[in-house]
């Protein structure tokens, strides 16, 4: 864990975009994957759409448009490319804004009051749904067409079944806090799981198997959280705000998933995060095979094809590495040969000069002796 990203050498900040005439604080924002649209949620419940364009000047004031007005502060925004929908969670409800149908619908009907979020999530074998956090460590799984709640997932007892671990401190003696009032807040996706937090507790939730697989409680009050690839960034602090980078133990998580016989999830995760450790891939495959032979599962075959592809890739990289080593070896040998030739040439030249000097010295001595004799 990198303890404070903010302590890195600072570079001069540049304003790349400014939302014009917007004085209400921003509470959450999300970019579209092409970085051409920015959705921002605000304290007063307004959601703005800011088209950035493909060429942004060093300072650009955009003409933002009001997309939707929630009845309270915006807690979380989540955009789905597949469905072209924006999921907006406020203090009281979650609204799905559909850009294809140009309409909005409420997810579920029961109100709530608090910092609860929601996101688009693909359930193994079930497809895409909305997942919305609810009081009492519960989640709603809701239909993406009607917004109707299909299932309520209860994780009330999950924290008592899993021991907490440390992220910041190295001590193995972790004192579990009181968990009675711990609720899920915003929901982010990592490795087919959800990440959420409550006050100073960070949680990794396996939605498919309905359990909390990791939770960490040695952080100060968590202010916000972001995930990029295998890395996570947590903003936290009571008096001093810090941003730390966290590397989740993806291998340990895959090791756990492999024991369930879930070929689909294993394949999805190793492909998404481009896992290339052949020994680990084959170890997980052997565990999966015990639970469910790959011949019985289409994703088992895809997993095997992925492993073969990685093997060929690594073999090709090894071949290129050996070729490069051979090229360097030959180049070094050629340089040594040339150097040796130059040394031998130099040595011969030195010997030739020494002979000339010796001959000249002998000639002068001979002349001197002849002079003495003649005198």
Coordinates of C-alpha atoms in Angstrom, one line a residue:
X1 CA 0.0 0.0 0.0
X2 CA 1.3 3.5 -0.9
X3 CA 0.4 5.4 2.2
X4 CA -0.1 8.9 0.8
X5 CA -0.3 9.7 -2.9
X6 CA -0.6 13.4 -2.1
X7 CA 3.0 13.3 -0.8
X8 CA 4.4 12.6 -4.3
X9 CA 6.4 15.4 -6.0
X10 CA 3.7 17.8 -7.1
X11 CA 3.4 19.0 -10.7
X12 CA 1.7 22.2 -11.6
X13 CA -2.0 21.7 -12.0
X14 CA -3.8 22.7 -15.1
X15 CA -7.5 23.5 -15.4
X16 CA -8.7 21.4 -18.3
X17 CA -12.4 22.0 -17.9
X18 CA -14.7 24.3 -15.9
X19 CA -18.5 23.8 -15.4
X20 CA -19.8 27.3 -16.1
X21 CA -22.1 29.1 -13.7
X22 CA -22.3 26.2 -11.2
X23 CA -21.7 27.3 -7.6
X24 CA -23.3 24.3 -5.9
X25 CA -20.7 21.8 -4.6
X26 CA -20.1 18.6 -6.7
X27 CA -20.9 15.5 -4.7
X28 CA -20.0 12.9 -7.4
X29 CA -19.1 12.7 -11.1
X30 CA -18.4 10.1 -13.7
X31 CA -16.9 10.1 -17.2
X32 CA -18.1 8.1 -20.2
X33 CA -15.4 5.7 -21.3
X34 CA -14.6 7.8 -24.4
X35 CA -13.9 10.8 -22.1
X36 CA -16.2 12.9 -24.2
X37 CA -19.0 13.4 -21.7
X38 CA -18.9 14.3 -18.0
X39 CA -21.9 13.7 -15.7
X40 CA -21.7 15.6 -12.4
X41 CA -24.0 15.3 -9.4
X42 CA -24.5 18.2 -7.0
X43 CA -25.5 19.0 -3.4
X44 CA -28.9 20.4 -4.5
X45 CA -29.8 17.2 -6.4
X46 CA -29.0 18.5 -9.9
X47 CA -27.3 16.3 -12.4
X48 CA -25.4 18.1 -15.2
X49 CA -24.2 16.7 -18.5
X50 CA -21.1 18.4 -19.9
X51 CA -20.0 17.5 -23.4
X52 CA -16.3 17.9 -23.5
X53 CA -15.4 17.3 -27.1
X54 CA -12.4 15.5 -28.6
X55 CA -10.1 18.5 -28.5
X56 CA -10.1 20.4 -25.1
X57 CA -8.1 23.6 -24.9
X58 CA -5.9 24.3 -21.9
X59 CA -8.8 26.2 -20.4
X60 CA -12.4 25.6 -21.5
X61 CA -15.7 26.7 -20.1
X62 CA -18.3 24.2 -21.1
X63 CA -21.9 24.7 -21.7
X64 CA -23.4 22.2 -19.3
X65 CA -27.1 21.2 -19.4
X66 CA -29.4 20.1 -16.6
X67 CA -30.0 16.5 -17.2
X68 CA -32.2 15.6 -14.2
X69 CA -33.1 17.1 -10.8
X70 CA -33.2 14.7 -7.8
X71 CA -35.2 15.5 -4.7
X72 CA -32.0 15.5 -2.5
X73 CA -28.2 15.5 -2.6
X74 CA -26.7 13.2 -5.3
X75 CA -24.7 10.4 -3.6
X76 CA -23.4 8.3 -6.5
X77 CA -23.5 8.3 -10.3
X78 CA -22.7 5.2 -12.4
X79 CA -22.7 5.0 -16.3
X80 CA -23.2 1.8 -18.3
X81 CA -22.0 1.7 -21.9
X82 CA -23.9 -1.5 -22.7
X83 CA -27.3 -0.1 -21.8
X84 CA -26.4 3.6 -22.3
X85 CA -27.9 4.4 -18.9
X86 CA -26.9 6.6 -16.1
X87 CA -27.8 5.4 -12.6
X88 CA -28.2 8.3 -10.1
X89 CA -28.5 7.6 -6.4
X90 CA -29.7 10.4 -4.1
X91 CA -30.3 10.4 -0.3
X92 CA -33.8 9.0 -0.8
X93 CA -33.9 6.9 -4.0
X94 CA -32.1 5.6 -7.1
X95 CA -33.1 6.8 -10.6
X96 CA -32.1 5.1 -13.9
X97 CA -31.8 7.6 -16.8
X98 CA -32.1 5.9 -20.2
X99 CA -30.6 7.8 -23.0
X100 CA -32.1 5.4 -25.7
X101 CA -35.7 5.7 -24.5
X102 CA -35.0 9.3 -23.2
X103 CA -36.8 8.6 -20.0
X104 CA -36.2 7.9 -16.3
X105 CA -37.5 5.3 -13.9
X106 CA -37.1 4.7 -10.2
X107 CA -35.4 1.6 -8.9
X108 CA -37.6 0.0 -6.4
X109 CA -40.4 1.8 -4.5
X110 CA -39.4 1.9 -0.8
X111 CA -37.7 5.1 0.2
X112 CA -34.5 5.4 2.2
X113 CA -32.6 8.1 4.0
X114 CA -28.9 8.2 3.9
X115 CA -25.7 7.9 1.9
X116 CA -26.6 4.8 -0.2
X117 CA -25.4 4.2 -3.7
X118 CA -26.0 2.0 -6.7
X119 CA -24.3 0.6 -9.8
X120 CA -24.8 -1.6 -12.8
X121 CA -23.6 -5.2 -12.1
X122 CA -23.5 -8.5 -14.1
X123 CA -24.6 -11.4 -12.0
X124 CA -23.0 -14.8 -12.9
X125 CA -25.5 -16.7 -15.0
X126 CA -28.3 -14.1 -14.5
X127 CA -27.2 -11.2 -16.6
X128 CA -27.1 -7.4 -16.0
X129 CA -29.0 -5.8 -13.1
X130 CA -29.1 -2.7 -11.0
X131 CA -27.6 -3.2 -7.5
X132 CA -28.6 -0.6 -4.9
X133 CA -27.5 -0.4 -1.3
X134 CA -30.1 -0.4 1.4
X135 CA -30.1 0.1 5.2
X136 CA -29.2 -2.9 7.3
X137 CA -26.3 -4.2 5.1
X138 CA -28.7 -5.2 2.3
X139 CA -28.6 -4.9 -1.4
X140 CA -31.4 -4.8 -4.0
X141 CA -31.0 -6.7 -7.3
X142 CA -33.4 -4.8 -9.6
X143 CA -34.5 -5.3 -13.2
X144 CA -32.9 -2.9 -15.7
X145 CA -36.0 -2.6 -17.9
X146 CA -38.7 -2.1 -15.2
X147 CA -36.7 -1.1 -12.2
X148 CA -38.6 -3.7 -10.1
X149 CA -36.7 -5.3 -7.3
X150 CA -36.0 -9.0 -8.1
X151 CA -34.2 -10.0 -4.9
X152 CA -33.0 -8.5 -1.6
X153 CA -29.6 -9.7 -0.5
X154 CA -29.0 -9.6 3.2
X155 CA -25.4 -9.5 4.5
X156 CA -26.3 -8.7 8.1
X157 CA -24.4 -11.8 9.5
X158 CA -21.5 -11.8 7.0
X159 CA -19.2 -9.6 9.0
X160 CA -19.3 -12.0 11.9
X161 CA -18.2 -14.9 9.7
X162 CA -15.1 -13.1 8.3
X163 CA -12.2 -11.8 10.4
X164 CA -11.1 -8.2 9.6
X165 CA -7.6 -7.4 8.3
X166 CA -5.3 -4.4 8.1
X167 CA -4.5 -2.3 5.1
X168 CA -2.4 0.5 6.7
X169 CA -0.8 -1.0 9.8
X170 CA 1.3 -4.2 9.8
X171 CA 0.0 -5.4 13.1
X172 CA -1.7 -8.8 13.0
X173 CA -3.8 -8.0 16.1
X174 CA -6.9 -6.5 14.5
X175 CA -9.5 -5.2 16.9
X176 CA -12.9 -5.7 15.2
X177 CA -15.1 -2.6 15.7
X178 CA -18.7 -2.5 16.6
X179 CA -20.5 -3.6 13.5
X180 CA -24.1 -3.1 14.5
X181 CA -24.6 0.1 12.5
X182 CA -22.3 -0.7 9.6
X183 CA -24.2 -0.1 6.3
X184 CA -23.1 -0.2 2.6
X185 CA -22.7 3.2 1.0
X186 CA -21.4 3.7 -2.6
X187 CA -20.9 0.6 -4.7
X188 CA -17.9 0.1 -6.9
X189 CA -16.9 -3.0 -9.0
X190 CA -13.7 -4.9 -8.6
X191 CA -13.0 -8.5 -9.9
X192 CA -16.7 -9.4 -10.2
X193 CA -17.3 -8.2 -6.6
X194 CA -18.5 -5.0 -5.1
X195 CA -16.5 -2.6 -2.9
X196 CA -18.2 -0.4 -0.4
X197 CA -17.4 1.4 2.8
X198 CA -18.9 2.7 6.0
X199 CA -17.2 5.3 8.1
X200 CA -13.7 3.8 8.6
X201 CA -14.6 0.2 7.4
X202 CA -13.8 -0.9 3.8
X203 CA -15.7 -4.0 2.5
X204 CA -15.2 -6.4 -0.4
X205 CA -18.6 -8.1 -1.2
X206 CA -19.1 -11.3 -3.2
X207 CA -22.6 -10.7 -4.5
X208 CA -23.0 -14.0 -6.3
X209 CA -22.2 -16.0 -3.2
X210 CA -23.8 -13.5 -0.8
X211 CA -20.9 -13.0 1.5
X212 CA -18.4 -10.3 2.6
X213 CA -15.0 -11.8 1.7
X214 CA -12.8 -9.1 3.0
X215 CA -13.2 -6.1 5.4
X216 CA -10.6 -3.7 6.7
X217 CA -11.0 -1.5 9.7
X218 CA -7.6 0.3 10.4
X219 CA -8.3 3.4 8.2
X220 CA -9.4 6.8 9.5
X221 CA -12.8 8.0 8.3
X222 CA -13.2 7.1 4.6
X223 CA -14.2 10.1 2.5
X224 CA -14.2 8.6 -1.0
X225 CA -12.9 5.6 -3.0
X226 CA -12.0 5.0 -6.7
X227 CA -10.9 1.9 -8.6
X228 CA -8.7 1.8 -11.7
X229 CA -7.7 -1.7 -13.1
X230 CA -6.2 -3.7 -10.2
X231 CA -5.5 -0.5 -8.1
X232 CA -7.8 1.3 -5.7
X233 CA -7.4 4.7 -4.3
X234 CA -8.9 5.6 -0.9
X235 CA -9.3 9.2 0.4
X236 CA -9.5 9.2 4.2
X237 CA -8.6 11.2 7.3
X238 CA -10.2 12.8 10.3
X239 CA -8.0 16.0 10.5
X240 CA -5.5 15.5 7.6
X241 CA -6.8 14.2 4.3
X242 CA -4.7 11.5 2.7
X243 CA -5.1 9.5 -0.5
X244 CA -3.5 6.0 -0.5
X245 CA -3.2 3.4 -3.3
X246 CA -4.3 -0.1 -2.4
X247 CA -3.4 -3.2 -4.4
X248 CA -6.1 -5.8 -3.8
X249 CA -4.7 -9.4 -3.6
X250 CA -6.3 -10.6 -6.8
X251 CA -4.5 -14.0 -6.7
X252 CA -5.9 -14.8 -3.2
X253 CA -9.4 -13.9 -4.4
X254 CA -9.1 -16.1 -7.5
X255 CA -7.7 -18.9 -5.3
X256 CA -10.9 -18.6 -3.3
X257 CA -13.2 -18.5 -6.4
X258 CA -11.5 -21.5 -7.9
X259 CA -12.6 -23.7 -5.0
X260 CA -16.2 -23.0 -5.8
X261 CA -16.0 -24.6 -9.3
X262 CA -17.1 -21.3 -11.0
X263 CA -15.3 -21.5 -14.4
X264 CA -17.2 -18.4 -15.6
X265 CA -16.1 -16.1 -12.9
X266 CA -12.5 -17.3 -13.0
X267 CA -12.3 -16.9 -16.7
X268 CA -13.9 -13.5 -16.7
X269 CA -11.5 -12.2 -14.0
X270 CA -8.2 -13.7 -15.4
X271 CA -9.1 -12.3 -18.9
X272 CA -10.2 -8.9 -17.6
X273 CA -7.0 -8.4 -15.5
X274 CA -4.7 -10.3 -18.0
X275 CA -3.4 -12.8 -15.4
X276 CA -0.3 -14.5 -17.0
X277 CA 1.2 -16.6 -14.2
X278 CA 0.9 -20.1 -15.8
X279 CA 1.6 -21.9 -12.5
X280 CA -1.3 -20.1 -10.8
X281 CA -3.6 -20.5 -13.8
X282 CA -3.0 -24.3 -13.9
X283 CA -3.4 -24.5 -10.1
X284 CA -6.8 -22.8 -10.3
X285 CA -7.8 -25.0 -13.2
X286 CA -7.0 -28.1 -11.2
X287 CA -9.2 -26.9 -8.3
X288 CA -12.0 -26.0 -10.7
X289 CA -11.8 -29.4 -12.4
X290 CA -12.4 -31.1 -9.1
X291 CA -15.6 -29.2 -8.5
X292 CA -16.8 -29.2 -12.1
X293 CA -15.0 -30.7 -15.0
X294 CA -14.4 -28.2 -17.8
X295 CA -16.0 -30.5 -20.4
X296 CA -19.3 -29.7 -18.6
X297 CA -18.8 -26.0 -18.8
X298 CA -18.4 -23.7 -21.9
X299 CA -16.3 -21.3 -19.8
X300 CA -14.0 -24.2 -18.8
X301 CA -13.1 -24.5 -22.5
X302 CA -12.6 -20.8 -22.8
X303 CA -10.4 -20.9 -19.7
X304 CA -8.3 -23.7 -21.3
X305 CA -8.1 -21.7 -24.5
X306 CA -7.0 -18.6 -22.5
X307 CA -4.2 -20.6 -20.7
X308 CA -3.0 -22.0 -24.1
X309 CA -3.0 -18.5 -25.5
X310 CA -1.0 -17.2 -22.5
X311 CA 1.4 -20.1 -22.9
X312 CA 2.0 -19.4 -26.5
X313 CA 2.5 -15.7 -25.7
X314 CA 5.0 -16.5 -23.0
X315 CA 6.8 -19.0 -25.2
X316 CA 7.0 -16.4 -28.0
X317 CA 8.3 -13.8 -25.5
X318 CA 10.8 -16.4 -24.2
X319 CA 11.9 -17.1 -27.8
X320 CA 12.4 -13.4 -28.5
X321 CA 14.2 -13.1 -25.2
X322 CA 16.6 -15.9 -26.1
X323 CA 17.1 -14.5 -29.6
X324 CA 17.8 -11.1 -28.1
X325 CA 20.3 -12.7 -25.6
X326 CA 21.9 -14.5 -28.5
X327 CA 22.1 -11.3 -30.5
X328 CA 23.7 -9.5 -27.6
X329 CA 26.1 -12.4 -27.0
X330 CA 27.2 -12.4 -30.6
X331 CA 27.5 -8.6 -30.6
X332 CA 29.6 -8.8 -27.5
X333 CA 31.8 -11.5 -29.0
X334 CA 32.2 -9.4 -32.2
X335 CA 33.2 -6.4 -30.1
X336 CA 35.6 -8.5 -28.1
X337 CA 37.1 -9.9 -31.3
X338 CA 37.5 -6.4 -32.8
X339 CA 39.0 -5.2 -29.5
X340 CA 41.4 -8.1 -29.5
X341 CA 42.4 -7.4 -33.1
X342 CA 43.0 -3.7 -32.2
X343 CA 45.1 -4.7 -29.2
X344 CA 47.1 -7.1 -31.3
X345 CA 47.6 -4.5 -34.0
X346 CA 48.6 -1.9 -31.4
X347 CA 51.0 -4.4 -29.9
X348 CA 52.6 -5.1 -33.3
X349 CA 52.9 -1.5 -33.9
X350 CA 54.6 -1.0 -30.6
X351 CA 57.0 -3.8 -31.3
X352 CA 57.8 -2.3 -34.7
X353 CA 58.5 1.1 -33.2
X354 CA 60.7 -0.5 -30.5
X355 CA 62.7 -2.2 -33.3
X356 CA 63.1 1.1 -35.2
X357 CA 64.2 2.8 -32.0
X358 CA 66.6 0.0 -31.2
X359 CA 68.1 0.1 -34.8
X360 CA 68.5 3.8 -34.7
X361 CA 70.2 3.6 -31.3
X362 CA 72.6 1.0 -32.5
X363 CA 73.3 3.0 -35.7
X364 CA 74.2 6.1 -33.7
X365 CA 76.4 4.1 -31.3
X366 CA 78.2 2.6 -34.3
X367 CA 78.8 6.0 -35.8
X368 CA 80.2 7.3 -32.6
X369 CA 82.6 4.4 -32.3
X370 CA 83.8 4.9 -35.9
X371 CA 84.4 8.6 -35.1
X372 CA 86.4 7.8 -32.1
X373 CA 88.6 5.3 -34.1
X374 CA 89.2 7.8 -36.9
X375 CA 90.3 10.4 -34.3

